[in-house]
Amino acid sequence: MRRVGAFVVICAFLLACNTEKEKQQPVAAEKTAAPEEIETYGMGKAWLSEYGFFEGKLADLQPADNVVAYELNTPLFSDYAHKKRFIYFPEGAPANYQEREVLDFPVGTVLIKNFYYPNDFRDASAGKKILETRLLVHEEKGWQPLSYIWNEEQTDAYFEIIGATIPVQWTHDDGAIKQTNYIVPNLNQCKSCHVKDKTLMPIGPTARQLNRKNMYVSEEVNQLEFLAANGLLSGLPEAKERPAFPLWDNPNSGTLDERAIAYLDINCGPCHNPLGPAKTSGLNLTVFETDPFKLGFMKPPVAAGKASGNLLHDIVPGKPEASILLHRMNSTNPEVMMPELGRTLIHEEGVALIRKWIEQLNSSETVISP
Amino acid sequence: MKQYYILFLVFILLWSCGPDRYDPERNYQDKEKEILTQFIIAEDSSVIELSEGHFLFSRSLIMDGKNHITIRGKGIDKTVLSFKGQQEGAEGIRITNSNNITLEDLTVEDASGDNIKVMDTDGITFRRVKVAWTGPINEENGAYGFYPVICKNVLIEGCESMGASDAGLYVGQSEDVIIRNNKVYQNVAGIESENSERVEIYGNECWDNTGGILVFNLPGLTRYGQHIKVHGNMVHDNNRENFAVPGAIVGTIPPGSGIIVLATKNVDVLDNEIKDHKTVGVSVISYELMSAMEGGNEEEQPDPESGVRGIQADFRSDKNYDPFPGQISIYNNKFENDNWFPYLGSDFGKLFLFKLGPTIPDIALDGIKPDDYFLANGDVNPSYKVCIDEQQPISFVDLDAANDFENLSMDVSRFNCR
């Protein structure tokens, strides 16, 4: 059955290649046709549908029992991909609240992140294309990353360890047509960002990221409270004790300072922290850093090489154009760009936020409120 | 005097404009998926055998959390992993959080950032591995050739590194390191040991770099270096124009630097052949000097907003960092120099010509001293001792750079204390 499905997919793809659409596709992209044989190397299931995370039509992403949707206040930028996130909880084992880190999820938990592009960012009814579903599975031996690539028909997603490059095109918020070669990471690339003190860890679902409302069964509820009320989270403190990130792009949710720091925390902090893969840089871009120098203020790079762009400091208060941080956010050259992985485009709005933030920083008083 | 100066500058400019390229013949095949899969699924204690051929990759080859893996090609320039035009990742090969990994008999080329980066790994061996950048040798090249950082038990032997716009063969924030019998050329820094402990660098040939062998301690990092032995190396003709990007710390190295010891404790430099450098054979300097040099003009007050003193950061506030070198022994080296005049393209060269006349020092000290350089009884504090005991007569200068060269001295006998 699967083979027939795969055959159809291949045929459909070959056919599609002969149409005019091909001209609109970015070059140098790979096929998204599912392979005929899925080799799993004993790491995960061959097809996403086999997990039973979703009910009904898979592409509708309707969560099954024990699967809870969540959103982050300030998410990582991934080439403008939209994301639908879920947590699968094992029976009878709640997560434990953590004030600073990712919630302490029990073994058996699976974090499910679906990457998709609405065809028209301004109009949900125009449909969407799901490209990839990433799982982080909490096994006895630790968290394991798995990646599933969606077929053209959007009926299922197959396991792939080496990643892929998928051409994608959409109508952006401003009505412009945008396109890119979306990159599905290979399993080793996952580790490049998710490692903390040599251990693979989730990044997103911290208390401060989850502390926001979400729609659950026609009712808007705070996500942390929803989890606690459903026996999925223990140790939740009083509301006033819970930290919260602002929404990076919503000025009503926090000051410019707070929004910039939240943006840097999720986009840079996973590597740039004292236990992360970029610790050699001495730069700590997490919300917890209070030393302006370690946050990059007038800090020279350690081994940036040409990526420094002839600039001498990570952040020069008041001078975005003299700040290496902005220079690297504003590049798509693999040697220069930051983050190193997970994007092929410049996040224009993110760059604008950080530019504005650096602009108004006062060079004589570089105090950051954590 | 001034006319000579201009004449020399013109001469040097012309001389340094020659075509400098590395264009090996390559015939690329695509085996990316196959090799990448091997890297991902490799079981502990296995050998990844790579066949002969030139293989092109679009992303970094990453290995994480593996134990006892050997990655083996068919030989330098036979198995070539090229990252020319890579679309993602800032390294060619990246190895992290692993134990006892060996790379041998292959070439890694043209990574967009560093050719091979290894981090948080205990036991990393490079044997007969070449790293290079093809095309013109300039600042467009990647930063590091070999780049183990925060590692333990590092062995780099029989390797070759060329074309790096920072350091060809670098080891940083690591301990128990052996770097031996390598050929390192046409990089900004040839071999660089930075903030590393118990490092032996011997039997290497370093030539045609901007600086041959650097032993550095820089502030603000996870650990500081000491116990380094640089011996039996052939260090010659490291006169290449500095092609590092501004902002890089190695960008301050004057062309024509043989061996530089910066702010590191307990360094032995012995039995090396140090030949034909146009600025200085061996220099022992403090981070104070580096930070002043980065400022460009030492007379001028740096403007804190212009960012000109980028290098120094706030190193004086780092209590664990000592910017002064100490317990340095330099002995039994063989010096030769065919150059007559110091290189005038750097502040050092001009200074030497001005202060010493047409002499290139075999050994130079910056002479910048910490407050506790002298003990109460007038003896030199043993932690800051520099001992020089060469068999042959050498040209020597102690610059006293902190005091505008007031007590500049060419008498090496004061340092004969071994």
mmCIF file of N, CA and C in Angstrom, chain B residues 199-279:
data_model
loop_
_atom_site.group_PDB
_atom_site.id
_atom_site.type_symbol
_atom_site.label_atom_id
_atom_site.label_comp_id
_atom_site.label_asym_id
_atom_site.label_seq_id
_atom_site.Cartn_x
_atom_site.Cartn_y
_atom_site.Cartn_z
ATOM 1 N N VAL B 199 51.016 21.729 26.372
ATOM 2 C CA VAL B 199 51.026 21.620 24.909
ATOM 3 C C VAL B 199 52.462 21.413 24.457
ATOM 4 N N GLU B 200 52.684 20.442 23.603
ATOM 5 C CA GLU B 200 53.995 20.261 22.996
ATOM 6 C C GLU B 200 53.887 20.476 21.499
ATOM 7 N N ILE B 201 54.736 21.355 21.018
ATOM 8 C CA ILE B 201 54.736 21.660 19.581
ATOM 9 C C ILE B 201 56.140 21.358 19.076
ATOM 10 N N TYR B 202 56.295 20.269 18.338
ATOM 11 C CA TYR B 202 57.651 19.929 17.906
ATOM 12 C C TYR B 202 57.683 19.259 16.535
ATOM 13 N N GLY B 203 58.842 19.413 15.899
ATOM 14 C CA GLY B 203 59.061 18.750 14.621
ATOM 15 C C GLY B 203 58.242 19.314 13.481
ATOM 16 N N ASN B 204 57.679 20.483 13.665
ATOM 17 C CA ASN B 204 56.850 21.073 12.603
ATOM 18 C C ASN B 204 57.672 21.987 11.710
ATOM 19 N N GLU B 205 57.224 22.134 10.477
ATOM 20 C CA GLU B 205 57.814 23.149 9.612
ATOM 21 C C GLU B 205 56.738 24.206 9.336
ATOM 22 N N CYS B 206 57.067 25.456 9.685
ATOM 23 C CA CYS B 206 56.132 26.559 9.481
ATOM 24 C C CYS B 206 56.818 27.611 8.625
ATOM 25 N N TRP B 207 56.257 27.897 7.470
ATOM 26 C CA TRP B 207 56.870 28.913 6.628
ATOM 27 C C TRP B 207 55.809 29.658 5.833
ATOM 28 N N ASP B 208 56.149 30.828 5.403
ATOM 29 C CA ASP B 208 55.278 31.616 4.530
ATOM 30 C C ASP B 208 53.941 31.976 5.180
ATOM 31 N N ASN B 209 53.877 31.947 6.495
ATOM 32 C CA ASN B 209 52.719 32.503 7.203
ATOM 33 C C ASN B 209 53.054 33.952 7.581
ATOM 34 N N THR B 210 52.094 34.663 8.124
ATOM 35 C CA THR B 210 52.404 35.994 8.666
ATOM 36 C C THR B 210 53.196 35.839 9.962
ATOM 37 N N GLY B 211 52.728 34.941 10.826
ATOM 38 C CA GLY B 211 53.448 34.551 12.034
ATOM 39 C C GLY B 211 53.587 33.050 12.061
ATOM 40 N N GLY B 212 54.744 32.540 12.490
ATOM 41 C CA GLY B 212 54.992 31.096 12.406
ATOM 42 C C GLY B 212 54.277 30.306 13.492
ATOM 43 N N ILE B 213 54.745 30.485 14.743
ATOM 44 C CA ILE B 213 54.146 29.757 15.866
ATOM 45 C C ILE B 213 53.764 30.765 16.939
ATOM 46 N N LEU B 214 52.527 30.733 17.363
ATOM 47 C CA LEU B 214 52.036 31.673 18.367
ATOM 48 C C LEU B 214 51.586 30.916 19.612
ATOM 49 N N VAL B 215 52.037 31.396 20.744
ATOM 50 C CA VAL B 215 51.565 30.841 22.015
ATOM 51 C C VAL B 215 50.890 31.988 22.750
ATOM 52 N N PHE B 216 49.584 31.943 22.776
ATOM 53 C CA PHE B 216 48.800 33.093 23.233
ATOM 54 C C PHE B 216 47.969 32.749 24.474
ATOM 55 N N ASN B 217 47.812 33.731 25.331
ATOM 56 C CA ASN B 217 46.798 33.684 26.380
ATOM 57 C C ASN B 217 45.932 34.923 26.223
ATOM 58 N N LEU B 218 44.675 34.734 25.974
ATOM 59 C CA LEU B 218 43.764 35.861 25.784
ATOM 60 C C LEU B 218 42.742 35.907 26.919
ATOM 61 N N PRO B 219 42.280 37.099 27.228
ATOM 62 C CA PRO B 219 41.363 37.234 28.366
ATOM 63 C C PRO B 219 39.932 36.839 28.019
ATOM 64 N N GLY B 220 39.160 36.606 29.052
ATOM 65 C CA GLY B 220 37.722 36.420 28.889
ATOM 66 C C GLY B 220 37.313 35.031 28.424
ATOM 67 N N LEU B 221 38.219 34.056 28.496
ATOM 68 C CA LEU B 221 37.875 32.719 28.015
ATOM 69 C C LEU B 221 37.729 31.752 29.190
ATOM 70 N N THR B 222 37.341 30.510 28.846
ATOM 71 C CA THR B 222 36.984 29.553 29.907
ATOM 72 C C THR B 222 38.195 29.111 30.721
ATOM 73 N N ARG B 223 39.389 29.184 30.144
ATOM 74 C CA ARG B 223 40.576 28.731 30.877
ATOM 75 C C ARG B 223 41.812 29.437 30.356
ATOM 76 N N TYR B 224 42.887 29.361 31.116
ATOM 77 C CA TYR B 224 44.126 30.004 30.701
ATOM 78 C C TYR B 224 45.239 28.982 30.523
ATOM 79 N N GLY B 225 46.176 29.323 29.667
ATOM 80 C CA GLY B 225 47.177 28.352 29.254
ATOM 81 C C GLY B 225 48.472 28.456 30.026
ATOM 82 N N GLN B 226 49.162 27.345 30.114
ATOM 83 C CA GLN B 226 50.515 27.316 30.662
ATOM 84 C C GLN B 226 51.155 25.972 30.317
ATOM 85 N N HIS B 227 52.447 25.871 30.625
ATOM 86 C CA HIS B 227 53.207 24.644 30.360
ATOM 87 C C HIS B 227 53.181 24.290 28.872
ATOM 88 N N ILE B 228 53.942 25.048 28.139
ATOM 89 C CA ILE B 228 53.979 24.842 26.696
ATOM 90 C C ILE B 228 55.416 24.708 26.249
ATOM 91 N N LYS B 229 55.655 23.742 25.426
ATOM 92 C CA LYS B 229 57.021 23.491 24.975
ATOM 93 C C LYS B 229 57.026 23.543 23.451
ATOM 94 N N VAL B 230 57.829 24.483 22.940
ATOM 95 C CA VAL B 230 57.962 24.621 21.486
ATOM 96 C C VAL B 230 59.391 24.240 21.151
ATOM 97 N N HIS B 231 59.595 23.071 20.564
ATOM 98 C CA HIS B 231 60.984 22.627 20.366
ATOM 99 C C HIS B 231 61.175 21.877 19.055
ATOM 100 N N GLY B 232 62.378 22.015 18.527
ATOM 101 C CA GLY B 232 62.740 21.250 17.331
ATOM 102 C C GLY B 232 61.900 21.573 16.109
ATOM 103 N N ASN B 233 61.394 22.781 16.041
ATOM 104 C CA ASN B 233 60.625 23.158 14.851
ATOM 105 C C ASN B 233 61.496 23.925 13.870
ATOM 106 N N MET B 234 61.121 23.857 12.620
ATOM 107 C CA MET B 234 61.763 24.630 11.575
ATOM 108 C C MET B 234 60.805 25.788 11.257
ATOM 109 N N VAL B 235 61.200 26.992 11.675
ATOM 110 C CA VAL B 235 60.300 28.142 11.512
ATOM 111 C C VAL B 235 61.030 29.152 10.633
ATOM 112 N N HIS B 236 60.562 29.308 9.397
ATOM 113 C CA HIS B 236 61.326 30.173 8.496
ATOM 114 C C HIS B 236 60.444 30.955 7.533
ATOM 115 N N ASP B 237 60.918 32.102 7.141
ATOM 116 C CA ASP B 237 60.282 32.909 6.082
ATOM 117 C C ASP B 237 58.802 33.167 6.332
ATOM 118 N N ASN B 238 58.450 33.413 7.540
ATOM 119 C CA ASN B 238 57.044 33.759 7.794
ATOM 120 C C ASN B 238 56.866 35.261 7.599
ATOM 121 N N ASN B 239 56.827 35.652 6.343
ATOM 122 C CA ASN B 239 56.826 37.070 5.973
ATOM 123 C C ASN B 239 55.592 37.465 5.175
ATOM 124 N N ARG B 240 54.597 36.608 5.194
ATOM 125 C CA ARG B 240 53.408 36.876 4.376
ATOM 126 C C ARG B 240 52.635 38.080 4.902
ATOM 127 N N GLU B 241 52.144 38.874 3.959
ATOM 128 C CA GLU B 241 51.274 39.993 4.335
ATOM 129 C C GLU B 241 50.131 39.481 5.196
ATOM 130 N N ASN B 242 49.802 40.215 6.214
ATOM 131 C CA ASN B 242 48.697 39.794 7.072
ATOM 132 C C ASN B 242 47.376 39.938 6.299
ATOM 133 N N PHE B 243 46.662 38.838 6.136
ATOM 134 C CA PHE B 243 45.390 38.929 5.393
ATOM 135 C C PHE B 243 44.191 38.571 6.273
ATOM 136 N N ALA B 244 44.379 38.723 7.586
ATOM 137 C CA ALA B 244 43.235 38.521 8.488
ATOM 138 C C ALA B 244 42.268 39.682 8.342
ATOM 139 N N VAL B 245 41.017 39.433 8.689
ATOM 140 C CA VAL B 245 40.068 40.547 8.688
ATOM 141 C C VAL B 245 40.339 41.427 9.899
ATOM 142 N N PRO B 246 40.136 42.727 9.756
ATOM 143 C CA PRO B 246 40.277 43.599 10.918
ATOM 144 C C PRO B 246 39.339 43.123 12.015
ATOM 145 N N GLY B 247 39.773 43.269 13.242
ATOM 146 C CA GLY B 247 38.955 42.781 14.344
ATOM 147 C C GLY B 247 39.463 41.457 14.855
ATOM 148 N N ALA B 248 40.029 40.631 13.960
ATOM 149 C CA ALA B 248 40.613 39.374 14.404
ATOM 150 C C ALA B 248 41.889 39.687 15.183
ATOM 151 N N ILE B 249 42.102 38.955 16.242
ATOM 152 C CA ILE B 249 43.265 39.219 17.074
ATOM 153 C C ILE B 249 44.556 38.979 16.302
ATOM 154 N N VAL B 250 44.569 37.971 15.442
ATOM 155 C CA VAL B 250 45.788 37.719 14.662
ATOM 156 C C VAL B 250 46.028 38.814 13.622
ATOM 157 N N GLY B 251 45.034 39.668 13.407
ATOM 158 C CA GLY B 251 45.229 40.790 12.488
ATOM 159 C C GLY B 251 46.303 41.753 12.958
ATOM 160 N N THR B 252 46.681 41.677 14.224
ATOM 161 C CA THR B 252 47.704 42.589 14.753
ATOM 162 C C THR B 252 49.126 42.044 14.576
ATOM 163 N N ILE B 253 49.254 40.828 14.077
ATOM 164 C CA ILE B 253 50.592 40.235 13.963
ATOM 165 C C ILE B 253 51.350 40.865 12.798
ATOM 166 N N PRO B 254 52.523 41.397 13.061
ATOM 167 C CA PRO B 254 53.289 41.951 11.945
ATOM 168 C C PRO B 254 53.876 40.837 11.076
ATOM 169 N N PRO B 255 53.807 40.998 9.773
ATOM 170 C CA PRO B 255 54.452 40.028 8.889
ATOM 171 C C PRO B 255 55.930 39.901 9.260
ATOM 172 N N GLY B 256 56.449 38.704 9.188
ATOM 173 C CA GLY B 256 57.847 38.523 9.549
ATOM 174 C C GLY B 256 58.029 38.181 11.009
ATOM 175 N N SER B 257 57.011 37.543 11.606
ATOM 176 C CA SER B 257 57.120 37.114 13.003
ATOM 177 C C SER B 257 57.345 35.615 13.048
ATOM 178 N N GLY B 258 58.456 35.205 13.665
ATOM 179 C CA GLY B 258 58.739 33.771 13.743
ATOM 180 C C GLY B 258 57.893 33.097 14.805
ATOM 181 N N ILE B 259 58.275 33.344 16.063
ATOM 182 C CA ILE B 259 57.536 32.761 17.188
ATOM 183 C C ILE B 259 57.125 33.907 18.104
ATOM 184 N N ILE B 260 55.856 33.912 18.534
ATOM 185 C CA ILE B 260 55.396 34.937 19.471
ATOM 186 C C ILE B 260 54.833 34.255 20.713
ATOM 187 N N VAL B 261 55.325 34.688 21.859
ATOM 188 C CA VAL B 261 54.751 34.208 23.119
ATOM 189 C C VAL B 261 54.034 35.393 23.749
ATOM 190 N N LEU B 262 52.732 35.248 23.930
ATOM 191 C CA LEU B 262 51.924 36.358 24.443
ATOM 192 C C LEU B 262 51.277 35.974 25.769
ATOM 193 N N ALA B 263 51.643 36.685 26.801
ATOM 194 C CA ALA B 263 50.916 36.631 28.076
ATOM 195 C C ALA B 263 50.738 35.214 28.613
ATOM 196 N N THR B 264 51.617 34.316 28.258
ATOM 197 C CA THR B 264 51.459 32.932 28.710
ATOM 198 C C THR B 264 52.539 32.601 29.739
ATOM 199 N N LYS B 265 52.229 31.691 30.659
ATOM 200 C CA LYS B 265 53.165 31.290 31.703
ATOM 201 C C LYS B 265 53.781 29.935 31.377
ATOM 202 N N ASN B 266 55.074 29.869 31.722
ATOM 203 C CA ASN B 266 55.762 28.590 31.625
ATOM 204 C C ASN B 266 55.836 28.067 30.190
ATOM 205 N N VAL B 267 56.609 28.760 29.417
ATOM 206 C CA VAL B 267 56.782 28.382 28.010
ATOM 207 C C VAL B 267 58.273 28.154 27.739
ATOM 208 N N ASP B 268 58.604 27.021 27.170
ATOM 209 C CA ASP B 268 59.983 26.742 26.743
ATOM 210 C C ASP B 268 60.052 26.806 25.229
ATOM 211 N N VAL B 269 61.022 27.578 24.746
ATOM 212 C CA VAL B 269 61.260 27.638 23.298
ATOM 213 C C VAL B 269 62.697 27.195 23.084
ATOM 214 N N LEU B 270 62.889 25.988 22.585
ATOM 215 C CA LEU B 270 64.255 25.474 22.493
ATOM 216 C C LEU B 270 64.468 24.631 21.242
ATOM 217 N N ASP B 271 65.716 24.570 20.842
ATOM 218 C CA ASP B 271 66.134 23.698 19.740
ATOM 219 C C ASP B 271 65.398 23.963 18.427
ATOM 220 N N ASN B 272 64.866 25.145 18.264
ATOM 221 C CA ASN B 272 64.206 25.450 16.990
ATOM 222 C C ASN B 272 65.188 26.105 16.028
ATOM 223 N N GLU B 273 64.926 25.929 14.747
ATOM 224 C CA GLU B 273 65.651 26.707 13.736
ATOM 225 C C GLU B 273 64.750 27.842 13.316
ATOM 226 N N ILE B 274 65.199 29.067 13.515
ATOM 227 C CA ILE B 274 64.349 30.230 13.260
ATOM 228 C C ILE B 274 65.066 31.112 12.253
ATOM 229 N N LYS B 275 64.550 31.155 11.029
ATOM 230 C CA LYS B 275 65.315 31.770 9.941
ATOM 231 C C LYS B 275 64.512 32.768 9.117
ATOM 232 N N ASP B 276 65.198 33.824 8.745
ATOM 233 C CA ASP B 276 64.735 34.716 7.672
ATOM 234 C C ASP B 276 63.368 35.341 7.901
ATOM 235 N N HIS B 277 63.226 35.939 9.062
ATOM 236 C CA HIS B 277 62.016 36.718 9.324
ATOM 237 C C HIS B 277 62.344 38.188 9.250
ATOM 238 N N LYS B 278 61.457 38.948 8.642
ATOM 239 C CA LYS B 278 61.810 40.341 8.410
ATOM 240 C C LYS B 278 61.370 41.281 9.529
ATOM 241 N N THR B 279 60.689 40.757 10.570
ATOM 242 C CA THR B 279 60.388 41.628 11.714
ATOM 243 C C THR B 279 61.122 41.174 12.978
#
